[in-house]
Structure formats: C-alpha cells, structure tokens
Coordinates of C-alpha atoms in Angstrom, one line a residue:
Chain J
M1 CA 0.0 0.0 0.0
H2 CA 2.8 2.4 0.9
N3 CA 4.6 1.9 -2.4
A4 CA 1.5 1.6 -4.6
G5 CA 2.2 2.2 -8.3
A6 CA 5.9 1.4 -8.0
N7 CA 7.4 0.0 -11.2
F8 CA 8.9 -3.1 -9.6
F9 CA 6.9 -6.2 -8.7
M10 CA 4.4 -5.5 -5.9
V11 CA 1.1 -6.9 -4.7
P12 CA -1.7 -5.0 -6.5
F13 CA -3.1 -2.1 -4.4
E14 CA -6.6 -3.5 -4.1
V15 CA -5.2 -6.9 -2.9
S16 CA -2.9 -5.3 -0.4
V17 CA -5.8 -3.1 0.9
L18 CA -7.9 -6.2 1.4
V19 CA -5.1 -8.2 3.0
H20 CA -4.3 -5.3 5.2
N21 CA -7.9 -4.8 6.3
I22 CA -8.3 -8.5 7.1
S23 CA -5.0 -8.7 8.9
G24 CA -6.0 -5.6 11.0
I25 CA -9.3 -7.2 12.0
I26 CA -7.5 -10.5 13.0
L27 CA -5.0 -8.5 15.0
V28 CA -7.8 -6.7 16.9
I29 CA -9.5 -10.1 17.7
N30 CA -6.1 -11.6 18.8
F31 CA -5.3 -8.6 20.9
I32 CA -8.7 -8.7 22.7
Y33 CA -8.1 -12.5 23.2
F34 CA -4.6 -11.7 24.6
V35 CA -5.9 -9.1 27.1
V36 CA -8.8 -11.2 28.2
A37 CA -6.7 -14.4 28.5
N38 CA -4.0 -12.6 30.4
R39 CA -6.6 -11.4 32.9
V40 CA -8.4 -14.7 33.2
T41 CA -5.5 -17.1 33.4
G42 CA -3.1 -14.9 35.4
N43 CA -0.6 -15.0 32.5
G44 CA -0.5 -11.2 32.8
K45 CA 1.8 -11.4 35.8
Y46 CA 4.7 -12.2 33.4
Y47 CA 4.2 -8.8 31.9
Q48 CA 4.5 -6.9 35.2
I49 CA 7.8 -5.1 35.7
K50 CA 9.3 -4.6 39.1
K51 CA 11.2 -1.3 39.1
K52 CA 13.8 -2.4 41.7
G53 CA 17.0 -3.5 39.9
F54 CA 15.4 -3.7 36.5
T55 CA 18.0 -1.5 34.8
E56 CA 20.8 -3.7 36.1
K57 CA 19.0 -6.8 34.9
I58 CA 18.5 -5.2 31.5
W59 CA 22.2 -4.4 31.2
K60 CA 23.1 -7.9 32.3
Q61 CA 20.9 -9.5 29.6
T62 CA 22.2 -7.1 26.9
R63 CA 25.8 -7.9 27.9
Y64 CA 25.0 -11.6 27.6
Y65 CA 23.5 -11.2 24.1
S66 CA 26.3 -9.0 22.8
W67 CA 29.2 -10.7 24.4
G68 CA 28.5 -13.7 26.7
I69 CA 26.6 -15.8 24.2
F70 CA 29.7 -16.0 22.0
K71 CA 31.8 -17.2 25.0
H72 CA 29.2 -19.8 25.8
E73 CA 28.4 -18.2 29.2
K74 CA 25.3 -19.3 31.0
A75 CA 22.2 -17.2 30.4
P76 CA 21.9 -14.8 33.4
F77 CA 18.1 -15.3 33.6
P78 CA 17.3 -18.8 32.5
I79 CA 13.7 -19.5 31.6
S80 CA 11.8 -21.4 34.3
G81 CA 8.2 -22.0 35.3
K82 CA 8.4 -18.8 37.4
R83 CA 10.2 -16.8 34.9
K84 CA 8.8 -16.9 31.4
F85 CA 10.7 -14.0 30.0
N86 CA 14.2 -12.6 30.6
P87 CA 14.2 -8.9 31.5
L88 CA 15.0 -7.6 28.0
Q89 CA 12.2 -9.9 26.6
K90 CA 9.8 -8.6 29.2
L91 CA 10.5 -5.0 28.4
S92 CA 10.2 -5.4 24.7
Y93 CA 7.0 -7.5 25.0
V94 CA 5.4 -4.9 27.4
V95 CA 6.3 -2.1 25.0
A96 CA 5.1 -4.0 22.0
M97 CA 1.9 -5.4 23.4
Y98 CA 0.8 -2.6 25.7
V99 CA 2.0 0.5 23.7
L100 CA 2.8 -0.2 20.1
V101 CA -0.1 -2.7 19.3
P102 CA -2.8 -0.6 21.0
L103 CA -1.6 2.5 19.2
I104 CA -1.5 0.7 15.8
I105 CA -5.0 -0.7 16.4
I106 CA -6.5 2.7 17.4
S107 CA -4.9 4.5 14.5
G108 CA -5.9 1.6 12.2
I109 CA -9.5 1.8 13.2
G110 CA -9.3 5.6 12.5
L111 CA -8.1 4.8 9.0
L112 CA -10.5 2.0 8.4
F113 CA -13.4 4.3 9.3
P114 CA -12.0 7.7 8.2
E115 CA -15.3 9.4 8.9
T116 CA -14.6 8.9 12.6
T117 CA -11.2 10.6 12.5
I118 CA -11.0 14.3 13.5
S119 CA -10.7 16.2 10.3
S120 CA -8.1 18.8 11.5
V121 CA -5.8 19.0 14.5
F122 CA -4.0 22.3 15.0
G123 CA -4.4 23.0 11.3
K124 CA -3.0 19.6 10.2
S125 CA -5.1 16.9 8.6
G126 CA -6.3 14.5 11.3
L127 CA -6.2 11.6 8.8
W128 CA -2.6 12.4 8.0
L129 CA -1.5 12.5 11.6
T130 CA -3.4 9.2 12.2
D131 CA -1.6 7.6 9.3
L132 CA 1.7 9.0 10.4
L133 CA 1.2 7.4 13.9
H134 CA 0.1 4.1 12.2
Q135 CA 3.2 4.0 10.0
I136 CA 5.6 4.8 12.8
M137 CA 4.0 2.1 15.0
G138 CA 4.2 -0.3 12.1
F139 CA 7.9 0.5 11.7
F140 CA 8.7 -0.2 15.3
L141 CA 6.7 -3.4 15.2
T142 CA 8.5 -4.5 12.1
V143 CA 11.8 -3.9 14.0
F144 CA 10.4 -5.9 16.9
W145 CA 9.3 -8.7 14.6
L146 CA 12.7 -9.0 12.9
I147 CA 14.5 -9.1 16.3
H148 CA 11.9 -11.4 17.7
L149 CA 12.3 -13.9 14.8
Y150 CA 16.0 -13.9 15.2
F151 CA 15.9 -14.4 19.0
C152 CA 13.8 -17.4 18.3
T153 CA 16.9 -19.1 17.0
M154 CA 18.7 -18.8 20.4
G155 CA 16.9 -21.7 22.0
K156 CA 18.3 -25.1 22.9
S157 CA 18.4 -25.8 19.2
W158 CA 18.0 -23.3 16.2
T159 CA 14.3 -24.3 15.8
S160 CA 13.2 -25.2 19.4
N161 CA 12.0 -21.7 20.2
F162 CA 9.7 -21.5 17.2
R163 CA 7.6 -24.1 19.0
S164 CA 7.5 -21.7 21.9
M165 CA 6.0 -19.1 19.6
F166 CA 2.8 -21.2 19.4
N167 CA 2.5 -22.7 22.9
G168 CA 4.0 -19.7 24.7
W169 CA 6.5 -21.7 26.8
H170 CA 10.2 -22.3 26.4
Chain A
M1 CA -14.1 75.2 35.1
R2 CA -17.0 76.7 33.1
S3 CA -14.7 77.7 30.2
S4 CA -13.3 74.2 29.9
R5 CA -16.8 72.7 29.8
K6 CA -17.7 75.2 27.1
L7 CA -14.6 74.3 25.1
F8 CA -15.5 70.6 25.4
R9 CA -19.0 71.3 24.1
W10 CA -17.6 73.2 21.1
Q11 CA -15.2 70.3 20.4
R12 CA -18.1 67.9 20.3
I13 CA -20.1 70.1 17.9
I14 CA -17.0 70.4 15.6
W15 CA -16.4 66.6 15.6
F16 CA -20.1 65.9 14.9
S17 CA -20.1 68.4 12.0
L18 CA -17.0 66.8 10.5
L19 CA -18.6 63.4 10.8
M20 CA -21.7 64.5 9.1
I21 CA -19.7 66.2 6.3
F22 CA -17.7 62.9 5.8
Y23 CA -20.9 60.8 5.8
F24 CA -22.9 62.9 3.3
A25 CA -20.0 64.0 1.1
V26 CA -17.4 61.2 1.1
V27 CA -19.3 57.9 1.8
P28 CA -21.9 58.2 -1.0
N29 CA -19.0 58.9 -3.5
S30 CA -17.0 55.9 -2.4
M31 CA -20.1 53.7 -2.5
A32 CA -21.0 55.1 -6.0
K33 CA -17.6 53.9 -7.2
D34 CA -18.5 50.3 -6.2
V35 CA -21.7 50.3 -8.2
L36 CA -21.1 48.6 -11.5
P37 CA -22.2 50.6 -14.6
N38 CA -24.4 47.7 -15.8
V39 CA -26.4 47.4 -12.6
K40 CA -28.9 50.2 -13.5
A41 CA -29.5 48.7 -17.0
N42 CA -29.8 45.2 -15.7
H43 CA -32.2 46.2 -12.9
K44 CA -34.9 46.6 -15.5
C45 CA -34.6 42.9 -16.4
F46 CA -33.9 41.6 -12.8
K47 CA -37.0 43.4 -11.5
C48 CA -38.9 40.5 -13.0
H49 CA -36.2 37.8 -13.7
G50 CA -34.6 38.2 -10.3
N51 CA -37.7 37.0 -8.5
K52 CA -40.0 34.0 -8.5
T53 CA -43.0 36.3 -9.3
F54 CA -43.4 39.4 -11.4
T55 CA -45.9 42.2 -11.5
F56 CA -47.1 44.2 -14.5
Y57 CA -49.9 46.4 -15.7
N58 CA -52.3 44.5 -18.0
S59 CA -53.5 47.1 -20.5
V60 CA -56.2 44.8 -21.8
S61 CA -57.8 44.1 -18.4
E62 CA -56.6 47.5 -17.2
R63 CA -55.3 46.1 -13.9
T64 CA -52.0 45.3 -12.2
V65 CA -51.5 41.5 -12.1
S66 CA -48.9 39.2 -10.5
K67 CA -47.7 36.1 -12.2
R68 CA -45.2 33.3 -11.4
M69 CA -42.0 33.4 -13.3
N70 CA -40.9 30.3 -15.2
P71 CA -38.3 28.9 -12.7
Y72 CA -35.8 28.3 -15.6
Y73 CA -35.9 32.1 -16.3
V74 CA -35.2 33.2 -12.7
I75 CA -31.7 34.6 -12.4
D76 CA -29.8 34.5 -9.1
T77 CA -28.7 38.2 -9.1
A78 CA -26.3 37.8 -6.2
A79 CA -24.5 34.9 -8.0
F80 CA -24.6 36.9 -11.3
Y81 CA -22.7 39.9 -9.7
V82 CA -19.9 37.6 -8.4
G83 CA -19.8 35.5 -11.6
N84 CA -17.4 35.8 -14.5
H85 CA -19.9 37.9 -16.5
H86 CA -20.7 40.4 -13.7
L87 CA -19.7 43.4 -15.9
L88 CA -22.0 42.6 -18.7
S89 CA -25.5 44.0 -19.4
C90 CA -28.3 41.6 -20.2
T91 CA -28.6 43.0 -23.6
D92 CA -24.9 42.4 -24.4
C93 CA -25.9 38.8 -25.0
H94 CA -29.7 38.9 -25.2
D95 CA -31.5 40.8 -28.0
P96 CA -32.2 44.5 -27.1
G97 CA -35.8 43.7 -28.1
Y98 CA -36.2 42.1 -24.6
E99 CA -36.1 45.5 -23.1
N100 CA -39.8 45.9 -24.2
F101 CA -42.5 44.1 -22.3
P102 CA -44.4 42.0 -23.2
H103 CA -41.5 40.3 -25.0
A104 CA -42.1 39.7 -28.7
N105 CA -42.7 36.0 -29.5
D106 CA -40.1 35.8 -32.3
L107 CA -37.3 36.7 -29.9
Q108 CA -37.6 33.2 -28.3
M109 CA -36.7 31.7 -31.7
Q110 CA -33.3 33.3 -31.7
E111 CA -30.2 31.1 -31.3
M112 CA -28.4 31.6 -28.0
L113 CA -24.9 32.9 -28.1
K114 CA -22.0 30.4 -27.6
C115 CA -18.8 31.1 -25.6
T116 CA -16.8 31.4 -28.7
D117 CA -19.2 33.9 -30.2
C118 CA -17.6 36.5 -27.9
H119 CA -14.4 34.8 -26.9
D120 CA -12.8 33.9 -30.2
G121 CA -9.2 35.0 -30.4
D122 CA -9.6 37.5 -27.6
E123 CA -7.6 37.9 -24.4
V124 CA -10.0 35.6 -22.5
A125 CA -9.9 32.8 -25.1
E126 CA -6.1 33.0 -25.1
K127 CA -5.8 33.0 -21.3
Y128 CA -8.1 30.0 -20.8
N129 CA -7.1 28.2 -24.0
F130 CA -10.7 28.0 -25.4
K131 CA -9.3 26.4 -28.6
E132 CA -8.0 23.3 -26.9
I133 CA -10.9 23.2 -24.5
N134 CA -13.2 23.1 -27.5
V135 CA -11.2 20.2 -29.1
E136 CA -11.3 18.2 -25.8
F137 CA -15.0 19.0 -25.3
K138 CA -15.9 17.7 -28.8
K139 CA -14.3 14.3 -27.8
S140 CA -16.1 14.3 -24.4
V141 CA -19.0 11.9 -23.7
H142 CA -21.4 14.9 -23.4
A143 CA -20.6 16.2 -26.9
Q144 CA -20.4 12.7 -28.4
A145 CA -23.8 11.6 -27.0
Y146 CA -25.8 14.8 -27.3
S147 CA -24.0 16.6 -30.1
K148 CA -25.2 20.2 -30.7
D149 CA -27.7 20.2 -27.9
F150 CA -24.9 20.1 -25.4
S151 CA -23.2 23.5 -25.1
C152 CA -20.7 25.1 -22.6
W153 CA -23.8 26.6 -20.9
M154 CA -25.0 23.2 -19.7
C155 CA -22.2 23.1 -17.2
H156 CA -21.0 26.7 -17.0
N157 CA -24.2 28.7 -16.3
P158 CA -23.4 32.1 -18.0
H159 CA -25.5 33.9 -15.3
S160 CA -23.6 32.5 -12.3
Y161 CA -20.5 30.6 -13.3
A162 CA -17.4 31.9 -11.5
I163 CA -13.8 30.7 -11.8
T164 CA -13.0 28.9 -8.5
A165 CA -9.9 26.7 -8.9
R166 CA -7.7 29.6 -10.0
K167 CA -8.9 32.0 -7.4
N168 CA -9.7 29.9 -4.4
T169 CA -7.0 28.6 -2.1
D170 CA -9.6 26.5 -0.2
I171 CA -9.6 23.3 -2.3
K172 CA -12.7 22.0 -0.4
K173 CA -14.7 24.9 -1.8
V174 CA -13.5 24.2 -5.3
I175 CA -14.6 20.5 -4.8
V176 CA -18.1 21.5 -3.7
Y177 CA -18.5 24.1 -6.4
D178 CA -17.4 21.8 -9.2
N179 CA -19.3 18.8 -8.0
E180 CA -22.5 20.8 -7.8
I181 CA -22.1 21.5 -11.5
C182 CA -22.2 17.7 -12.3
L183 CA -24.8 16.9 -9.7
H184 CA -27.1 19.6 -10.9
C185 CA -28.0 17.2 -13.7
H186 CA -26.8 13.8 -12.5
S187 CA -28.7 13.9 -9.3
E188 CA -31.8 15.7 -10.6
V189 CA -33.7 13.8 -13.2
A190 CA -35.7 16.9 -14.1
N191 CA -32.6 18.7 -15.2
L192 CA -31.4 15.7 -17.1
T193 CA -34.6 14.9 -19.1
P194 CA -34.2 17.6 -21.8
L195 CA -31.0 15.7 -22.9
S196 CA -31.5 12.1 -21.9
D197 CA -34.3 9.7 -21.2
H198 CA -32.0 7.6 -18.9
A199 CA -33.8 6.7 -15.7
K200 CA -32.4 8.5 -12.7
K201 CA -29.5 6.5 -11.3
N202 CA -28.4 6.9 -7.8
I203 CA -24.9 8.3 -7.6
S204 CA -24.1 6.2 -4.5
T205 CA -25.3 3.0 -6.1
I206 CA -23.3 3.6 -9.3
H207 CA -20.2 4.1 -7.1
D208 CA -20.8 1.1 -4.9
W209 CA -17.3 -0.3 -5.7
L210 CA -15.6 2.8 -4.3
P211 CA -14.4 2.3 -0.7
N212 CA -15.1 5.2 1.8
Q213 CA -17.5 6.7 -0.6
I214 CA -18.4 9.8 1.5
L215 CA -14.8 10.7 2.1
H216 CA -14.0 10.4 -1.6
F217 CA -16.9 12.5 -2.6
K218 CA -15.9 15.2 -0.1
S219 CA -12.2 15.1 -1.1
V220 CA -12.1 14.9 -4.9
R221 CA -14.2 16.1 -7.7
C222 CA -16.2 14.0 -10.1
L223 CA -14.0 15.4 -12.8
D224 CA -10.8 14.0 -11.2
C225 CA -11.8 10.5 -12.2
H226 CA -14.1 11.3 -15.1
V227 CA -11.7 13.3 -17.3
K228 CA -8.9 12.4 -19.6
V229 CA -5.7 14.1 -18.4
E230 CA -4.3 16.0 -21.5
N231 CA -2.6 19.0 -19.9
H232 CA -3.5 21.3 -22.8
S233 CA -5.4 23.6 -20.5
M234 CA -5.5 24.1 -16.8
V235 CA -8.8 22.1 -16.6
D236 CA -9.2 19.2 -18.8
H237 CA -12.5 19.0 -20.6
Q238 CA -12.7 15.6 -22.2
I239 CA -15.2 14.1 -19.9
L240 CA -15.2 10.3 -19.9
S241 CA -18.1 7.9 -19.8
K242 CA -18.5 5.7 -16.7
E243 CA -16.9 2.8 -18.6
S244 CA -13.7 4.8 -19.3
A245 CA -13.5 6.6 -16.0
V246 CA -10.7 5.9 -13.6
K247 CA -11.5 2.8 -11.5
D248 CA -7.9 1.9 -10.5
C249 CA -7.1 3.1 -7.0
V250 CA -3.4 3.4 -7.8
E251 CA -4.1 6.2 -10.3
C252 CA -4.5 8.4 -7.2
H253 CA -2.9 6.3 -4.5
S254 CA 0.6 6.3 -5.8
K255 CA 3.6 8.6 -5.9
N256 CA 2.6 9.7 -9.4
T257 CA -0.9 10.5 -8.3
R258 CA -3.1 11.9 -11.0
L259 CA -4.6 14.3 -8.5
M260 CA -1.5 16.5 -9.0
A261 CA -2.5 16.8 -12.7
T262 CA -6.2 17.4 -11.9
L263 CA -7.5 18.7 -8.6
Y264 CA -4.2 20.1 -7.4
K265 CA -2.9 21.4 -10.7
F266 CA -3.3 25.1 -9.8
R267 CA -1.9 24.9 -6.3
T268 CA 1.0 22.7 -7.5
K269 CA 2.2 25.4 -9.8
E270 CA 2.0 27.9 -7.0
L271 CA 3.4 25.9 -4.1
R272 CA 6.3 23.6 -4.1
S273 CA 6.6 22.3 -0.5
K274 CA 10.0 21.4 1.0
S275 CA 8.5 19.5 3.8
G276 CA 9.7 16.2 2.5
F277 CA 6.2 14.8 1.9
L278 CA 5.6 13.7 -1.6
N279 CA 2.8 15.8 -3.3
A280 CA 2.7 17.9 -0.1
I281 CA 0.0 20.2 -1.4
I282 CA -2.6 17.5 -0.7
I283 CA -1.7 17.6 3.0
T284 CA -1.8 21.4 3.2
N285 CA -5.5 20.9 2.1
D286 CA -6.3 18.9 5.3
S287 CA -6.4 15.8 3.1
Y288 CA -4.2 12.7 3.0
V289 CA -3.9 10.2 0.2
I290 CA -2.4 6.9 1.3
S291 CA 0.7 6.2 -0.7
A292 CA 0.7 9.5 -2.6
N293 CA 1.7 11.4 0.6
S294 CA 4.4 9.2 2.0
N295 CA 7.3 11.0 3.6
H296 CA 10.6 10.7 1.7
F297 CA 12.8 11.2 4.9
L298 CA 10.7 8.7 6.9
N299 CA 10.9 6.2 4.0
V300 CA 14.7 6.5 3.8
T301 CA 15.2 6.5 7.6
S302 CA 13.0 3.4 8.1
L303 CA 14.7 1.5 5.3
V304 CA 18.2 2.4 6.6
I305 CA 17.3 1.4 10.2
I306 CA 15.7 -1.9 9.2
G307 CA 18.7 -2.6 6.9
L308 CA 21.1 -2.0 9.8
I309 CA 19.1 -4.3 12.1
I310 CA 19.2 -7.0 9.5
L311 CA 23.0 -6.5 9.1
V312 CA 23.5 -6.7 12.9
I313 CA 21.4 -9.9 13.0
I314 CA 23.5 -11.4 10.2
I315 CA 26.8 -10.5 11.9
H316 CA 25.5 -11.8 15.2
A317 CA 24.4 -15.1 13.6
I318 CA 27.7 -15.5 11.8
L319 CA 29.6 -15.0 15.1
R320 CA 27.4 -17.5 16.9
I321 CA 28.1 -20.1 14.2
T322 CA 31.8 -19.5 13.9
L323 CA 32.5 -19.3 17.7
K324 CA 30.5 -22.4 18.4

C-alpha cells in the first residue's frame, strides 16, 4: 500500500488493501483475546515489571546477548516456570503489546473508518496524523518482529523456540 | 471650570459636524464607485427575472397583475454579480428587443450565443485556452452523446459561473462548487430529461465499488476520475463515460498520483513544498492520500534502520556459528 504504483513487482493495491484490512481485524481479535486471556489465566503477571534493579537486569541481559553468548556463558536469567521471559524480553514485550499494538490498532480503526477521525488537529489533517502514527508504530513493530524472529533461533536448538511461539512456553 | 466645559461642548459640535460632512460627502461617493455601470440597466430585467413572481400592468384588463416566473428564467442576481460575466449587461448577450414588455414571441426563436461567439481569439480565449478546450470538449461523452444540444452553458451557467480553482485557495470549496455543476443534472432527473431519457441513477449505487465513498466525494471532484488528463489547458474538458472513467485506486494512491494533474494542478504550480512529503500540497489541504503522501525522509530512515538491524542480526548469527 505504501509503495503503490511502483514499477517493480508488488502486490496490487486492491489486494494489499484487502489483505491489510483482514490482517488488521484479525489483529484486533487476537489482541482482545490476549488481554482477556492474560486477565483470566493470570498469565498477565509475566508482563509486570518490578522497578527495583530492573535497569541492572536489562544491562546484564544485553551484555549476555552482545558478548557472553559468544563465549558460551550461562544465560543470566534462564527460563523457568516462574520466569517466562528474561528482563529484555519482558521490556520489549510490554512495550510491543501494551504500547505499540494498542496504538497501531487505534490508528488503524481511525483509517478503516476515516469518517470517525477528527478532520483537523491544529491545522493539520487528522487523517494524515493518524496515518503517520500508524506508520511509525508499524515501523517499530517491524523492527520488533525482525529481532523477535532472530531471537527465536537462540533456544536449545535453532528451531526449538519456534515451537514456543505457538505454545508460549520455552 | 465653566470655560473648559464650554470648550468641550464646542469640540463635540465640531467633531459631529465633521462626521456629518464625511458621511454625506465622502461615503456616497465611495459607494458610488462600487456600483457597476451595468447594474442600473440590468435592474430593468432583474426586477422580474430576479424573482419568482413578477408584476405588470395589463393594459387589456386594465389592472395590475402578479404572475409566477418560469423557474428556468429566474436569475440569481447575487450569483450573477460575483460571476465571471458580472460586468455585462443583459442586452450584451440577449436581443435588445427584450427591453420591451411583453417580449415579442419571435425573440424566443433566436439562437443563444455560444462562448466562442464572444471569446474567439480575444484575451480571455487566449488565457483560458478555449481552442484546446473546444477540441477536448468535442471528444467528451457529453458532446459525443448529445451533439449540438450540449453546449458550454450546460455546465457553465453564464448567469452565475465563477472561476473557482484559479482564485480559491480552499480546495474544499473548489470541490463542492465543481461537483455541484455535475450533480445539478446527474442527481436531478428533471434537469437531465431535456437531454437524456435515462432513468435516474443513484450516484451512491453507481459508485458502490468505491471504498469510503463519502470521504472520496468530499475530497475529490467527479472530474478527477471522469476526465482524460491531457494537460492542454488548466482544466481538462474531455469528460469520460463511466466505462472509461478511472477505477484503478493506484491512479491516485501512488507517488505519481493523477490528483496532481487534476484537482491540485493550480496549487501545484503555485506551491512547491519542501516538507519532504511527496505531493505535499494535498496535506496542506487537510487531506491525506495513502501512498501519494508518504514522507521521503521517513521512507529512507526506516529502510536504513531496518537494513542496519538485518545487518547486525546477520553478523550476530555468523559470530554465533563461527564461535560455536
């Protein structure tokens, strides 16, 4: 959609709009399921950040990914029944799931139903600002998705973590 | 104390006198300058044709009677005096015989003037490129389907038409004005019947395929999809049939959006924005066209950052493999 009309091979605009709309609706359903399931099952506790010592934990994990992993050091925060995510994972998942995804959903609804969007905000087109927010959130989520996919290869084997993607457990 | 009060009273008298002199001597003169020379002559016609009813003395029955004016002969005088022809007298285009009442029957048999009867090779024809407009118009669906019956006046009412796109910086007003010209016939079967016996078709139903119909109707003109872009004149006049009209979203929703050659043609020539947004003029109009208005800097920045992340991932993966 973003590069519609480009000369190189692309999905036709109408198809990309349709795919985009359907994906958006699926995302909304999934997100509602995620929020409700987190609340009902108590899975939400894994997304709660305790301020105390969190920065140090983040630094420890970052150091491991950028240095320790190559020296075959032990992971500083191994995954267990009590600890589903390491601190860096937790931070990125909280930002992605509770900031980026809600914002991309809200702006997406505004674009899917443009008549509901405020027409002008401080002299700027409301639709333009909504789309700008949607695109920026999309960009950050793309970055998250790339890193997320790569980190999946860091399990016991190169493929074991891809299983975790579906069942939610390491 | 008493002398100062007296002085104050004299001051007030002088100021009041000066104000009166200004009002009676200066104001009427300045107002008189604003009155167009044709207004007095036209008033004779607009006395009847400017209203829905008209009154005259019937010399046969010897009494004053009031009658309803044929609605097609009622002229909106306010619109006339802001229109392109506001400086003209009625008799500049209509036979001077119309000055007499009752109007002679044979006057109605006279052919109406066409645009080019006055604007042939003159300054106006040159400025607006009437020659090319005429060539394009002859190829348009209107001229092809209705031949001689369809004249410029069908869309450009000589009694009210005013140039909007060139003068108006508010594109929304241009859209409303231009779309009203099309909808005058295409949404009113009574106005369409003299030319076509087509049953009235609902505009919304015909455009069922168009997503976000209301937003599109508010943001673009009928013309922007229903005209062949030729670029001979500032407004293309080869109106296309519904079969040939644009139905491909990408024609507008792309970097080479056709809107820049249609709706935004005037503004584009006037304003080249340096904001980094492609076709930025569309954004300055409180609009936003997906894909046509992407930001060049954001595009480059996002591609560079994503590229760098992929590079880091590759390096990280290689190090993991080699140091295993």
